[in-house]
Coordinates of N, CA, C and O in Angstrom, one line a residue:
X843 N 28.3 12.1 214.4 CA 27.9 11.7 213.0 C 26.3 11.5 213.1 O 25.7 10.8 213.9
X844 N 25.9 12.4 212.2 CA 24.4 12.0 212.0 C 23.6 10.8 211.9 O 23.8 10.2 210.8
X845 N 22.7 10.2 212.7 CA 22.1 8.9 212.3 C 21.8 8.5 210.9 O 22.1 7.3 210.7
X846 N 21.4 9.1 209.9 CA 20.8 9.3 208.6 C 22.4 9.5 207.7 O 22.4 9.3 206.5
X847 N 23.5 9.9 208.5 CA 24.9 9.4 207.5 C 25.3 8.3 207.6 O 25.8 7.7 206.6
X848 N 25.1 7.8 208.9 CA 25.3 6.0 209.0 C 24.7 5.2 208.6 O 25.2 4.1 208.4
X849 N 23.3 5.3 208.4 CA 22.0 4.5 208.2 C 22.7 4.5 206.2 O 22.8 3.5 205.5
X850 N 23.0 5.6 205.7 CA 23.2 5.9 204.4 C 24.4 5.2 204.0 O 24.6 4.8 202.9
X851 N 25.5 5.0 205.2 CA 26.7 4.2 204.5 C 26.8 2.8 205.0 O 27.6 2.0 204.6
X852 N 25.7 2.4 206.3 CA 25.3 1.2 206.2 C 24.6 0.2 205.1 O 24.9 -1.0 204.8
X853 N 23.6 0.8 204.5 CA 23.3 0.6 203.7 C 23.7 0.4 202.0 O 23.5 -0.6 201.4
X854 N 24.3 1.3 201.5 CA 25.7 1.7 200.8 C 26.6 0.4 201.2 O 27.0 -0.2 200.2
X855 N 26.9 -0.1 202.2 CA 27.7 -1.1 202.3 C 26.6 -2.4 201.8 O 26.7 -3.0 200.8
X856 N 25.9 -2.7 202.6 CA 25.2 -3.8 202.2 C 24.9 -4.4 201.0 O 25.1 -5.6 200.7
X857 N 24.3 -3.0 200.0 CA 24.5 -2.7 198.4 C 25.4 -3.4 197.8 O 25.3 -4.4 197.1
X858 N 26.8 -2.7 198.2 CA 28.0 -3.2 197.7 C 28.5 -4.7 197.9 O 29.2 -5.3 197.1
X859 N 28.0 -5.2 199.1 CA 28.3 -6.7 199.0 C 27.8 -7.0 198.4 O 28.5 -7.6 197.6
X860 N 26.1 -7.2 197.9 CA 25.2 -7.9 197.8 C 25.8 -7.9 196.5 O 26.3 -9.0 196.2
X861 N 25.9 -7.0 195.5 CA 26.6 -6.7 194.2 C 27.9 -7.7 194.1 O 28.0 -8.3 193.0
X862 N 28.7 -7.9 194.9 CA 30.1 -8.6 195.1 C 29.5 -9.7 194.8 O 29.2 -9.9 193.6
X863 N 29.1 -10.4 195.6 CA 28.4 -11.5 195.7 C 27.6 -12.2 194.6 O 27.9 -13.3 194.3
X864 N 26.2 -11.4 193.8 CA 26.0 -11.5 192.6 C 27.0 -12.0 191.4 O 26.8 -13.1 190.7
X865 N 28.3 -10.9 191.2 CA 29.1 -11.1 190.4 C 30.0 -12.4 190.6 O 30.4 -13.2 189.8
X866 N 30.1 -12.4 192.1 CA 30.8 -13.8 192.4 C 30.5 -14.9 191.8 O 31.2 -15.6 191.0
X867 N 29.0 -15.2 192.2 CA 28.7 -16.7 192.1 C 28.0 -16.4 190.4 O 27.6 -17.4 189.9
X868 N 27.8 -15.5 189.7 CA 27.5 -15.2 188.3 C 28.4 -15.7 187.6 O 28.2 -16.5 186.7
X869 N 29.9 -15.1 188.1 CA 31.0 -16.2 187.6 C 31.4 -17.4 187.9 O 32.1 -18.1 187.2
X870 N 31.0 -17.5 188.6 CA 30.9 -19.9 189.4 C 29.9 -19.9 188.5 O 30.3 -20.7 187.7
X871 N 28.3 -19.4 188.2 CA 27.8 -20.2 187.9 C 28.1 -20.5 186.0 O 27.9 -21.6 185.4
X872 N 28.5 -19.0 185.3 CA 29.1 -18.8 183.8 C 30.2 -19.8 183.4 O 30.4 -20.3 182.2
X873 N 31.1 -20.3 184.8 CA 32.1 -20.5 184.4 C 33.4 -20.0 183.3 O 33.4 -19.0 182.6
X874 N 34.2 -20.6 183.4 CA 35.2 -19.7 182.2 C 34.8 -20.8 180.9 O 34.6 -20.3 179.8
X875 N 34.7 -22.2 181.0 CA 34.9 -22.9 179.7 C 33.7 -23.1 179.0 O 32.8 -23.7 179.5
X876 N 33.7 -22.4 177.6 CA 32.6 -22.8 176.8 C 31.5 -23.7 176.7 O 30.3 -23.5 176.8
X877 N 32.3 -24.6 176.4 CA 31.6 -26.3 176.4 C 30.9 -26.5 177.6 O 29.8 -27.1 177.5
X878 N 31.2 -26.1 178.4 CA 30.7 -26.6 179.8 C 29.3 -25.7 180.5 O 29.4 -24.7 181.1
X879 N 28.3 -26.1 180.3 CA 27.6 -25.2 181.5 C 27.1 -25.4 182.9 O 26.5 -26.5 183.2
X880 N 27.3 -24.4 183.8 CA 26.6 -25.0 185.1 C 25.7 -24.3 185.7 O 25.5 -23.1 186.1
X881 N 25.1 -25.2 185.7 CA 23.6 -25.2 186.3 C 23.2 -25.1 187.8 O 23.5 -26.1 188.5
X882 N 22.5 -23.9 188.4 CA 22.2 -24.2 189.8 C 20.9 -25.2 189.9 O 20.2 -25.1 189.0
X883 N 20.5 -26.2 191.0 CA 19.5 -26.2 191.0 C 18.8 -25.8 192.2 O 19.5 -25.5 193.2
X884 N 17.3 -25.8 192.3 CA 16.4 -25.1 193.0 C 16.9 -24.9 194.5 O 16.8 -23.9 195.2
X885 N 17.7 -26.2 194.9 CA 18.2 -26.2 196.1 C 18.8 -25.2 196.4 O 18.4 -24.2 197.0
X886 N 20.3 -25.4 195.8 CA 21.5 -24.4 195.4 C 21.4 -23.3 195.5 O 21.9 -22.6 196.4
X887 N 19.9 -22.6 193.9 CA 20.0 -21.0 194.2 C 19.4 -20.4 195.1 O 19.6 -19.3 195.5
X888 N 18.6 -21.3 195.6 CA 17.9 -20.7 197.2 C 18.8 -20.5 198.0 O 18.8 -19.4 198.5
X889 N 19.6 -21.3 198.5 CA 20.7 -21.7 199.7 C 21.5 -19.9 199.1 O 21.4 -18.9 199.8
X890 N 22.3 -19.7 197.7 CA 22.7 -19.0 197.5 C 21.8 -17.4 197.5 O 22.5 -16.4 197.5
X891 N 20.7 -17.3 197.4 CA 20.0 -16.7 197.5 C 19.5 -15.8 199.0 O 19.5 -14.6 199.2
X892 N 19.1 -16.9 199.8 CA 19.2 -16.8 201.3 C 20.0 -16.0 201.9 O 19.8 -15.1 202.7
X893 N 21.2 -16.5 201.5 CA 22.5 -16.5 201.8 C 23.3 -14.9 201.6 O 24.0 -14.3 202.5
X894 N 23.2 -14.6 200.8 CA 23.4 -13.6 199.9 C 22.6 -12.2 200.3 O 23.1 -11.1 200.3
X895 N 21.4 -12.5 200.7 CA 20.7 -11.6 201.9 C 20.9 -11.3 203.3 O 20.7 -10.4 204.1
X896 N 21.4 -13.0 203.3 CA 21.3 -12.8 205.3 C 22.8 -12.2 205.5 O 23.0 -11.6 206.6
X897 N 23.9 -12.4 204.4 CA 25.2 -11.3 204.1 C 24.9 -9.7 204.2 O 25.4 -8.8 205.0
X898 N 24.2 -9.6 203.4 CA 24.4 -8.0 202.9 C 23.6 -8.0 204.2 O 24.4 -7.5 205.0
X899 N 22.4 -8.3 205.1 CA 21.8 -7.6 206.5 C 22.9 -7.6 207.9 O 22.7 -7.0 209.0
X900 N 23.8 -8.5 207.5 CA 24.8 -8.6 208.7 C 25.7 -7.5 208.3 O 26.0 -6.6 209.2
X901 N 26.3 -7.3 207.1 CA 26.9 -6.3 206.3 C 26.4 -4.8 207.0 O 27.1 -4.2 207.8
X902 N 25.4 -4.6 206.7 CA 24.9 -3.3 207.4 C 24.7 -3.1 208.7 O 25.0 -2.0 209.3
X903 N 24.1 -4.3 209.1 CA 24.4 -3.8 211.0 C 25.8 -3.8 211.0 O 26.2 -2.7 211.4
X904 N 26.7 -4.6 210.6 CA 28.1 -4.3 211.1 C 28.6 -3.0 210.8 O 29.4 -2.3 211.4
X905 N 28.0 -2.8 210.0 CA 29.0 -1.4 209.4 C 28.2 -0.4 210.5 O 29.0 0.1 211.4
X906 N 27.0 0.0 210.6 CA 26.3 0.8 211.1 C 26.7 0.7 212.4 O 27.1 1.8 212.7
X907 N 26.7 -0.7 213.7 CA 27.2 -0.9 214.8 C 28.7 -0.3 214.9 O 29.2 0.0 216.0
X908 N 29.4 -0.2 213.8 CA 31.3 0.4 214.0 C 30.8 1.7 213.9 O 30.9 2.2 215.0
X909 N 30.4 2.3 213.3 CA 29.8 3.9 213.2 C 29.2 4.4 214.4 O 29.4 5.4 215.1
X910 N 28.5 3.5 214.6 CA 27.8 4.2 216.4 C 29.1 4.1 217.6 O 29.3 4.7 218.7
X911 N 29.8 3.4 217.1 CA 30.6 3.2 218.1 C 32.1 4.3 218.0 O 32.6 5.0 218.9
X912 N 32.3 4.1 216.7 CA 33.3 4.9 216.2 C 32.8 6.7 216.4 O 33.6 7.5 216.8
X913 N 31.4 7.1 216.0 CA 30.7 8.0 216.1 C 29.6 7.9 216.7 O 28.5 7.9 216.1
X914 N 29.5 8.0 218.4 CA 28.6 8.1 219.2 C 27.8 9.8 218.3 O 28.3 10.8 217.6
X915 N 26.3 9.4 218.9 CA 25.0 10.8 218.6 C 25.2 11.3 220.0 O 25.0 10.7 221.0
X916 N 25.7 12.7 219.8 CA 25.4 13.4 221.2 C 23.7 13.8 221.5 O 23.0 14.1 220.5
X917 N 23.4 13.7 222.4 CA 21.9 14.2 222.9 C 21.6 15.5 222.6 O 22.3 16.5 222.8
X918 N 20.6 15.5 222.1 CA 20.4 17.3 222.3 C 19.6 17.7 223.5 O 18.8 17.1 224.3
X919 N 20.1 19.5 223.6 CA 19.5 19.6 224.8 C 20.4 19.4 226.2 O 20.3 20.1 227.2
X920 N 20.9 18.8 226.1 CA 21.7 18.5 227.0 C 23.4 18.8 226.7 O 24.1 18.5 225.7
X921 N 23.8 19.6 228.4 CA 25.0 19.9 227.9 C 26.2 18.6 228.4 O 26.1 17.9 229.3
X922 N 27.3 18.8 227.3 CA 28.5 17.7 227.9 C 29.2 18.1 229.0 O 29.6 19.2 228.8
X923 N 29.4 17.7 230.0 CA 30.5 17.3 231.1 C 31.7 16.9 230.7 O 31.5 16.1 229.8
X924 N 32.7 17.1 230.8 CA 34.1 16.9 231.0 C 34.4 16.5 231.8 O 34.1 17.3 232.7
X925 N 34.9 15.3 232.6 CA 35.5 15.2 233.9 C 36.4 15.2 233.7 O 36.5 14.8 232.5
X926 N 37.2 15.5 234.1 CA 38.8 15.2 234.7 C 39.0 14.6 236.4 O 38.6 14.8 237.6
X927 N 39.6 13.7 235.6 CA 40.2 12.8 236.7 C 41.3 13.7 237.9 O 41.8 13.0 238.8

């Protein structure tokens, strides 16, 4: 697999959390009941904020580290060996 297909669905993944995530706590913070609103404060949306980044960058090395692994880059230039045992 091409570096630049991994780097693209690593990324792509991170996206998609960070989005999950948004919508998550969008709804914690909307709540369902009218009457009621809740309020982050400065502490809070930082912590959730932070938080929410240092996700989606773990998000992407993980995904990206299973792809290298799952799909080693052959060298160019160089030819493959076969051993047999």
């Amino acid at each position: 697999m091409p570096r630049y297909l991994r780097w693209i669905a690593a990324v792509t993944a991170g996206i998609v959390m960070q989005f999950a995530i948004q919508v998550l706590f969008l709804a914690i913070a909307v709540g369902g009941e009218s009457d009621k609103e809740i309020t982050l404060s400065g502490a809070e949306g930082a912590l959730i904020t932070f938080g929410a980044a240092i996700l989606n960058v773990l998000t992407a090395l993980g995904v990206n580290d299973w792809l290298s692994g799952k799909y080693p880059v052959e060298r160019k230039g160089r030819a493959v060996e076969e051993r047999t045992p």
